[in-house]
Short mmCIF file of C-alpha atoms in Angstrom, two decimals:
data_model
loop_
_atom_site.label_atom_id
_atom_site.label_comp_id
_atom_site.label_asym_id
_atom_site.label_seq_id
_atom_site.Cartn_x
_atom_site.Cartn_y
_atom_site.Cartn_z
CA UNK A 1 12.84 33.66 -27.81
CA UNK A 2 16.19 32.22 -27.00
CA UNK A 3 19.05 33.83 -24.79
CA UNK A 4 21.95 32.01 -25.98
CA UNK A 5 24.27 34.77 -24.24
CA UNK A 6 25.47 33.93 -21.43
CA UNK A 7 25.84 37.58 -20.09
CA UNK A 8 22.05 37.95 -20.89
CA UNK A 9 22.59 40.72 -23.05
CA UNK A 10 19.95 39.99 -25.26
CA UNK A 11 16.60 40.92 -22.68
CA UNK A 12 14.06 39.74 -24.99
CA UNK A 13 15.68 35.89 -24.64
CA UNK A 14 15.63 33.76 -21.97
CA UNK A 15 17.60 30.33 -22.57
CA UNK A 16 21.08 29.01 -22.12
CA UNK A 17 22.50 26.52 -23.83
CA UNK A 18 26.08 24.74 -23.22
CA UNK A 19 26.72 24.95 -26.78
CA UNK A 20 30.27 25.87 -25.78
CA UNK A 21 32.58 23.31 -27.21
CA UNK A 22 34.76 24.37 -29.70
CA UNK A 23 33.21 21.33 -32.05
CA UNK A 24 29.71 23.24 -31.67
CA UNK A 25 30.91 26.51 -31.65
CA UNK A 26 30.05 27.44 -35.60
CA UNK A 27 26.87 26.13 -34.61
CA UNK A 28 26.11 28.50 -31.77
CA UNK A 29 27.67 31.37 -33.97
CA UNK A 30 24.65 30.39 -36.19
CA UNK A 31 22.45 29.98 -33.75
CA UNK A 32 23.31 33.20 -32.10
CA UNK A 33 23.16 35.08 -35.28
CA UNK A 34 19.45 34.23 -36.21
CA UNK A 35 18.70 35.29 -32.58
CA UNK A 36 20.17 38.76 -32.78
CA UNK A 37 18.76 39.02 -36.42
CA UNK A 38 15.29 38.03 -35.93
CA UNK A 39 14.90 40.05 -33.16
CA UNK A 40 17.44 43.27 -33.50
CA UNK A 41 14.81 45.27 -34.23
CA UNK A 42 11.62 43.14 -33.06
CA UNK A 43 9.75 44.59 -30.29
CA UNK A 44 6.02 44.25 -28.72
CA UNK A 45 3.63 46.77 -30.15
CA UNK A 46 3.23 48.35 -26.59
CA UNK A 47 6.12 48.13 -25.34
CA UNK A 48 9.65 49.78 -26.07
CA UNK A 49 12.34 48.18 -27.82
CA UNK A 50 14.75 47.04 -24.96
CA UNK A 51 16.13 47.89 -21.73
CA UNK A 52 19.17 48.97 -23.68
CA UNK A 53 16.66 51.69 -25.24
CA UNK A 54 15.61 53.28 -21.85
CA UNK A 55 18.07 56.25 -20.58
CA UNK A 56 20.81 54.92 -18.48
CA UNK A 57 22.94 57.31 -15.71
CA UNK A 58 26.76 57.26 -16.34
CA UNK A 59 29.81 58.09 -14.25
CA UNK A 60 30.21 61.99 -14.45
CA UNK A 61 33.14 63.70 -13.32
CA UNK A 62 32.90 65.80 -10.09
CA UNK A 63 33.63 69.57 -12.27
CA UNK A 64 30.47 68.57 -14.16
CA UNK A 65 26.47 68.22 -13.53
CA UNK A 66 25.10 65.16 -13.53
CA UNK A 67 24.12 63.85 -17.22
CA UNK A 68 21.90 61.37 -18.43
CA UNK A 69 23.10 59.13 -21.51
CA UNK A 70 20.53 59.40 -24.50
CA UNK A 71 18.76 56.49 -25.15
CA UNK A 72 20.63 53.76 -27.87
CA UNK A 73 19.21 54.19 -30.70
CA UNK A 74 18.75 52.42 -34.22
CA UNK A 75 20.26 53.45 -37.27
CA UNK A 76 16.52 54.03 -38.66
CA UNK A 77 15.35 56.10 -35.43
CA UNK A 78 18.39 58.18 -35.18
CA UNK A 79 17.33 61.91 -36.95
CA UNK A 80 13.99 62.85 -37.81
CA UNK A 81 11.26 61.29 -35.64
CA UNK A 82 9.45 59.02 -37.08
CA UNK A 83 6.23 59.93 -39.23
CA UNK A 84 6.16 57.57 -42.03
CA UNK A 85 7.66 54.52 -43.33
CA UNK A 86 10.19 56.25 -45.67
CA UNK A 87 11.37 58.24 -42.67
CA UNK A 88 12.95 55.41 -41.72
CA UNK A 89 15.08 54.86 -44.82
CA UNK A 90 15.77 58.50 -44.90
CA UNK A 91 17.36 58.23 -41.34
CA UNK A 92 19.25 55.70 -42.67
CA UNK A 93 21.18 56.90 -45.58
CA UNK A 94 21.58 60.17 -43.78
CA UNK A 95 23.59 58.42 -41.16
CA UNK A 96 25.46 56.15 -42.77
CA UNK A 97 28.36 57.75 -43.24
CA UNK A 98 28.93 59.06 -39.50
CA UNK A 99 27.89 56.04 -38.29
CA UNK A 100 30.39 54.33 -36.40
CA UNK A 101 31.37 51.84 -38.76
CA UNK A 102 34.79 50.46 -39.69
CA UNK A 103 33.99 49.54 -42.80
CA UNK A 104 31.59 51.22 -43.95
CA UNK A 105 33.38 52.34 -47.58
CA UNK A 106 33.25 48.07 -48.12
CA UNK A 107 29.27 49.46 -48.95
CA UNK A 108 27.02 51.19 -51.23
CA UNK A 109 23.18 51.93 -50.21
CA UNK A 110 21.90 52.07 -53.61
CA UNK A 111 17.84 52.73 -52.57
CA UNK A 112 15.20 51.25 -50.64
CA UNK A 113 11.80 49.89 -52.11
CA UNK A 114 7.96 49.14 -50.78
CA UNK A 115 7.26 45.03 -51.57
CA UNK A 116 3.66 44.44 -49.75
CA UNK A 117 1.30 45.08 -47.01
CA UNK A 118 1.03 41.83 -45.54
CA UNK A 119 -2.22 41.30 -46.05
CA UNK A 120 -3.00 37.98 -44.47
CA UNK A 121 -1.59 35.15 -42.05
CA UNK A 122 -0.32 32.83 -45.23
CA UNK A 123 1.60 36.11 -46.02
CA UNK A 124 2.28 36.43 -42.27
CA UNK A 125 3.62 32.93 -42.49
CA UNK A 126 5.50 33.31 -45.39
CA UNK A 127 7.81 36.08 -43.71
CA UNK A 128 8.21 33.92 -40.25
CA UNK A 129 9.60 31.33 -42.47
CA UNK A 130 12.21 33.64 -44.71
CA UNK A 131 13.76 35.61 -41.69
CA UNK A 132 14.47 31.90 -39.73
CA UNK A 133 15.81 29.97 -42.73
CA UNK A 134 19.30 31.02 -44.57
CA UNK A 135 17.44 32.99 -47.18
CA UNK A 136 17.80 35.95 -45.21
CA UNK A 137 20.91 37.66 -45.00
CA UNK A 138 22.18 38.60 -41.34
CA UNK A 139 25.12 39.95 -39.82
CA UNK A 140 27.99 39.06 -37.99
CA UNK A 141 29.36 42.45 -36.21
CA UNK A 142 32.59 43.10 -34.73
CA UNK A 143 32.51 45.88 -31.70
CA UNK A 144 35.38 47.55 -30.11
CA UNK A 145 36.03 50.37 -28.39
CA UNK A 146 38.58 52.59 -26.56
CA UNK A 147 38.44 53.41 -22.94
CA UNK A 148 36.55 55.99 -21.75
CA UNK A 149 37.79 59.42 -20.48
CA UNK A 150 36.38 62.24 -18.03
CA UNK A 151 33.99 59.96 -17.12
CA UNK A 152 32.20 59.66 -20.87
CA UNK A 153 31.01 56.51 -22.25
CA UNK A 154 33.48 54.65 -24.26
CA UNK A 155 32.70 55.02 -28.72
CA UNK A 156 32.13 51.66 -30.11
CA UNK A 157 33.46 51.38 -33.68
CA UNK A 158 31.48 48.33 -35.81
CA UNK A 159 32.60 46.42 -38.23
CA UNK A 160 29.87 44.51 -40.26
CA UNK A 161 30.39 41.77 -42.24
CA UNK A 162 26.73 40.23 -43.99
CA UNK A 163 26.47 36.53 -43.70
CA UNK A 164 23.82 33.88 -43.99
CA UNK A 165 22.58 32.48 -40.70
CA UNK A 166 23.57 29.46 -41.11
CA UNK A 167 26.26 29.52 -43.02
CA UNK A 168 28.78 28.92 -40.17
CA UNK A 169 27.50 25.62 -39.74
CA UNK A 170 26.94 24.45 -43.81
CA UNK A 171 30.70 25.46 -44.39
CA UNK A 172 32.19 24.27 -41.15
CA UNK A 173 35.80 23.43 -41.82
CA UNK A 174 37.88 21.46 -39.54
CA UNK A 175 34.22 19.00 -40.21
CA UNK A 176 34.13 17.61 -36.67
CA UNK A 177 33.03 13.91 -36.71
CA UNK A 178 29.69 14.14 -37.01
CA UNK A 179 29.37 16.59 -39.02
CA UNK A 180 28.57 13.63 -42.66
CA UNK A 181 27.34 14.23 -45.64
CA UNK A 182 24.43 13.05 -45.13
CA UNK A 183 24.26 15.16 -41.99
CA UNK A 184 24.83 18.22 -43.62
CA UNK A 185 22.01 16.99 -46.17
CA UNK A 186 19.93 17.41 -43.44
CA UNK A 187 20.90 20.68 -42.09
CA UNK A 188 20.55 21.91 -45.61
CA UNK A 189 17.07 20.71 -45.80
CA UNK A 190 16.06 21.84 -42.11
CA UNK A 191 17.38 25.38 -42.27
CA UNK A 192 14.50 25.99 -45.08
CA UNK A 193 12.10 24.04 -44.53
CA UNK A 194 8.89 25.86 -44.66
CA UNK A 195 6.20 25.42 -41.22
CA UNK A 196 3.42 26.40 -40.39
CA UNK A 197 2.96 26.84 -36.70
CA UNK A 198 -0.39 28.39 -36.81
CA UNK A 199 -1.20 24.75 -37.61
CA UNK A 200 1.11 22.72 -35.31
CA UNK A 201 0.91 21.56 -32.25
CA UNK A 202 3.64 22.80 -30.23
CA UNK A 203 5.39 21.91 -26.59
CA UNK A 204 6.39 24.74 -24.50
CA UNK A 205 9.59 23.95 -22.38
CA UNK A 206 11.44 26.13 -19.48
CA UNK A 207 13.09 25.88 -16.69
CA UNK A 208 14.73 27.78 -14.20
CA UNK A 209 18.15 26.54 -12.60
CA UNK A 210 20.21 29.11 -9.42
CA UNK A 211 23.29 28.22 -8.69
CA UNK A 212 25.94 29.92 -5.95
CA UNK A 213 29.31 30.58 -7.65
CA UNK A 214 32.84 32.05 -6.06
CA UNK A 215 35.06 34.01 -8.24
CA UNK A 216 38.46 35.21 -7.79
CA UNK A 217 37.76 39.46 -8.05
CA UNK A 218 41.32 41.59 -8.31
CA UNK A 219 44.05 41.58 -5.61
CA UNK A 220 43.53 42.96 -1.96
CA UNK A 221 46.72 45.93 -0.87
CA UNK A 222 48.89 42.72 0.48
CA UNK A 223 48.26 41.28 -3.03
CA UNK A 224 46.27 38.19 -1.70
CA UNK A 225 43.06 37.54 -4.21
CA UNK A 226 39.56 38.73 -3.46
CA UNK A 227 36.98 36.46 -3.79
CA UNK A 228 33.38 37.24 -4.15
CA UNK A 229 30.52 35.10 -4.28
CA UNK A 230 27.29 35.55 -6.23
CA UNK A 231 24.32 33.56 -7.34
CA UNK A 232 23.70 32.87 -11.19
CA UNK A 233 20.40 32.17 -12.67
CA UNK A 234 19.74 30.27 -16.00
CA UNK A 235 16.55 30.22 -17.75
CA UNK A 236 15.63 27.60 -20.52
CA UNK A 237 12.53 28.59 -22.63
CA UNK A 238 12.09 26.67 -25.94
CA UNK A 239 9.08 25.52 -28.74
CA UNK A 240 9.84 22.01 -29.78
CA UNK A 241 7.36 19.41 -32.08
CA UNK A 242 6.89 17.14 -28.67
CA UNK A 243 8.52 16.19 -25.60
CA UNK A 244 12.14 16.66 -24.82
CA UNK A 245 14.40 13.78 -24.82
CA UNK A 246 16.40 12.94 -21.74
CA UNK A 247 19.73 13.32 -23.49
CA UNK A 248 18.65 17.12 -24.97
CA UNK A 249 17.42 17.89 -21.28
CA UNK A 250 21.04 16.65 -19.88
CA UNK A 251 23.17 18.15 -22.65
CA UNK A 252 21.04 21.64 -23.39
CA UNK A 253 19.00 22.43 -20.37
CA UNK A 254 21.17 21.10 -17.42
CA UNK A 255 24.31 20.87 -18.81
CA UNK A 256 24.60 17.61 -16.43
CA UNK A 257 26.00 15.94 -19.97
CA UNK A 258 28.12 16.62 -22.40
CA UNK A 259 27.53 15.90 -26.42
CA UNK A 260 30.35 14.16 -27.16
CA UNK A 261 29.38 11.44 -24.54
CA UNK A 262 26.38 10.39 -26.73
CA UNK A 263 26.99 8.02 -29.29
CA UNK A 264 27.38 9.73 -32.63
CA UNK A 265 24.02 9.44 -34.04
CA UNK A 266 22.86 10.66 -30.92
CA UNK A 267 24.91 13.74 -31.46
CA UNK A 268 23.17 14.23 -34.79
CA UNK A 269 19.85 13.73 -33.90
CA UNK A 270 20.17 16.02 -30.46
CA UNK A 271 22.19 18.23 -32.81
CA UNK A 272 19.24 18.67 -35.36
CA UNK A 273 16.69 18.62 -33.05
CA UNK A 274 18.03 22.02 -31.34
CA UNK A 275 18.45 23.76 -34.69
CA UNK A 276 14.38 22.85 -35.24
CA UNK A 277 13.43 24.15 -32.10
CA UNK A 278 14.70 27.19 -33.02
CA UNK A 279 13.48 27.82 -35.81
CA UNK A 280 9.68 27.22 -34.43
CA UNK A 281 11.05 29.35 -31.20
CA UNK A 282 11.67 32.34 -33.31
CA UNK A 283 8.49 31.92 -35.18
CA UNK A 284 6.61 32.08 -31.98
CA UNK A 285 8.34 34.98 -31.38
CA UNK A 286 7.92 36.80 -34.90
CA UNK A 287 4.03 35.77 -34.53
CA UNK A 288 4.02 38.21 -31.07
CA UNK A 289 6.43 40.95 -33.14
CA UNK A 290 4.61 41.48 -36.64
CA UNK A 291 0.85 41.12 -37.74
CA UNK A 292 -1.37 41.30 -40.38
CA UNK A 293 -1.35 44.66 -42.27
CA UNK A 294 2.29 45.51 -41.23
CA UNK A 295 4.22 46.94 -44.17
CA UNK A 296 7.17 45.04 -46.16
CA UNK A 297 9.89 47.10 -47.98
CA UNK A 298 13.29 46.18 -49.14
CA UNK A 299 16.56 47.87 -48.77
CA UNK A 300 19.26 47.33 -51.78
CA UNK A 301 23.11 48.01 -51.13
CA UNK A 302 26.39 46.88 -52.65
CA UNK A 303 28.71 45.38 -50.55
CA UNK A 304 32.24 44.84 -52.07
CA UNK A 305 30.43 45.82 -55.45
CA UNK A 306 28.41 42.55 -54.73
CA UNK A 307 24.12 43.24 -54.94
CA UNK A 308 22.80 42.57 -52.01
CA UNK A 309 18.79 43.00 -50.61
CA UNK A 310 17.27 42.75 -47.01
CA UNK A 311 13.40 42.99 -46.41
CA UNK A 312 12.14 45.06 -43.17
CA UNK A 313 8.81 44.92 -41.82
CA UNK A 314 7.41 47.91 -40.78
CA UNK A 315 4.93 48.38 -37.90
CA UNK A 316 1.74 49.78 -39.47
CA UNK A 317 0.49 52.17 -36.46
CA UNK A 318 3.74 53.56 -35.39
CA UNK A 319 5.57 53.25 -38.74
CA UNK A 320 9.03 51.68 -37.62
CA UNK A 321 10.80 48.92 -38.40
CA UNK A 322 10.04 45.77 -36.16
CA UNK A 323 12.11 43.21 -38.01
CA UNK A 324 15.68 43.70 -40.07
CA UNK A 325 18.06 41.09 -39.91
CA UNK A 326 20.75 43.98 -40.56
CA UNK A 327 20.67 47.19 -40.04
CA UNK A 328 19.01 47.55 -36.97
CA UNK A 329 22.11 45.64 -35.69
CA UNK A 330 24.00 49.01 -35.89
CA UNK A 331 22.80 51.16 -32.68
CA UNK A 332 24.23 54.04 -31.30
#
């Protein structure tokens, strides 16, 4: 899957992009959005969730022992441990309203239902394809947080505001220049268009680039700047129908080119291209995450008073949820 952070917050991605001009940016918001969603809660069967879910020391100050943070949990694992699939759901609606949430009185969880065992890989295929197109409702969450005291980790307060993934991009507004009709035609056709990658023949790209960088770090005591140097690393990793084109490789991989010195239908094309490779990148990574025989349910809430549903797939040994596109988001 694709790490389109830069700080490489998201450890189960590995690719940069420089996707950061403001005339791309509601792309990358989308882009970014079905990364986090597909994969908030995805995890390999035998493996844990994240580093973020493995203990983590913290300053402590010097009149008290030394403590270890509890591990970051999910909304769904927080509470009872998990024994069943409706445990999950139970977790949920018992912590919703301590949760950390800004908003949380904008919703209503109504109930949660079972929909299917997924009982075969047309089935399996079926869900890769609804959690990477804009049928699926996502997230877009807003953190903050105060500064910490007495050595204690800072509390994040959430604000969560559902959106379609790619909904950033099918409503941009200032429309950039190449963002034409029939462009947007095409974005509205590629964002749900069903594959199959069981059945295609895919090219695996990556690359590795290190690069030595110099950054100005505070002031010394005679208020000259410190400098410190470092070495960044950037990993590419993507699915794609066939071979890369030079101009992708220059603009997305080395960043050795920017987009808006390609010709405009070269924009497009490189433009569209990206958004299909990753779509088929987080299929391949769904097809690692979920199986045959996992469990579907559905969650129903109000939000604003408006009806609103998100499927969750539910791993069918340990019984958790490996795929939400929303409330697995909300960790704590």
């Amino acid at each position: 899957m694709l790490n389109l952070i830069k700080s490489g917050s998201l450890t189960s991605c590995r690719s940069n992009f420089g996707w950061w001009s403001f005339r791309v940016r509601p792309i990358i918001h989308a882009v970014v959005l079905l990364v986090c969603a597909v994969l908030c809660c995805a995890s390999c069967k035998h493996e844990e969730h994240s580093r973020k879910d493995q203990a983590q020391y913290y300053p402590t100050t010097p009149s008290t022992p030394e403590r270890i943070s509890p591990p970051e949990r999910t909304i769904y694992e927080k509470g009872d441990s998990i024994r069943d699939f409706e445990t999950n759901f139970k977790n949920l609606f018992q912590n919703w309203d301590t949760a950390p949430i800004v908003n949380a009185a904008d919703f209503k969880l109504k109930g949660y239902s079972f929909k299917e065992v997924i009982e075969d890989r047309a089935a399996l295929n079926r869900y890769r394809n609804y959690f990477t197109s804009n049928q699926s409702l996502g997230m877009n969450m807003r953190k903050s947080s105060r500064s910490s005291a007495n050595g204690e980790k800072a509390k994040v307060r959430m604000t969560l505001l559902p959106e379609y993934t790619y909904d950033p991009i099918l409503n941009i507004d200032p429309k950039p220049e190449w963002y034409t009709p029939a462009f947007k035609d095409a974005v509205v056709k590629l964002v749900d268009q069903d594959f199959n990658i069981d059945t295609l023949e895919l090219t695996y790209h990556s690359s590795m680039q290190k690069e030595e960088f110099t950054e100005q770090k505070g002031y010394s005591s005679d208020g000259s700047p410190n400098y410190i140097k470092g070495r960044a690393q950037k990993n590419f990793e993507t699915y794609a129908l066939g071979p890369l084109s030079e101009d992708y490789i220059q603009v997305f991989v080395t960043e050795k080119k920017a987009l808006e010195e390609l010709p405009l239908e070269a924009q497009q094309r490189i433009l569209l291209a990206q958004l299909r490779n990753q779509r088929l990148t987080a299929q391949v990574s769904l097809s690692k995450n979920i199986a045959v025989g996992d469990v579907v349910y559905a969650i129903q809430f109000l939000y604003k008073e408006k009806p609103n549903e998100v499927f969750v797939i539910c791993d069918q040994d340990s019984k958790k949820v490996l795929v939400d596109t929303f409330f697995s988001a909300i960790r704590y």
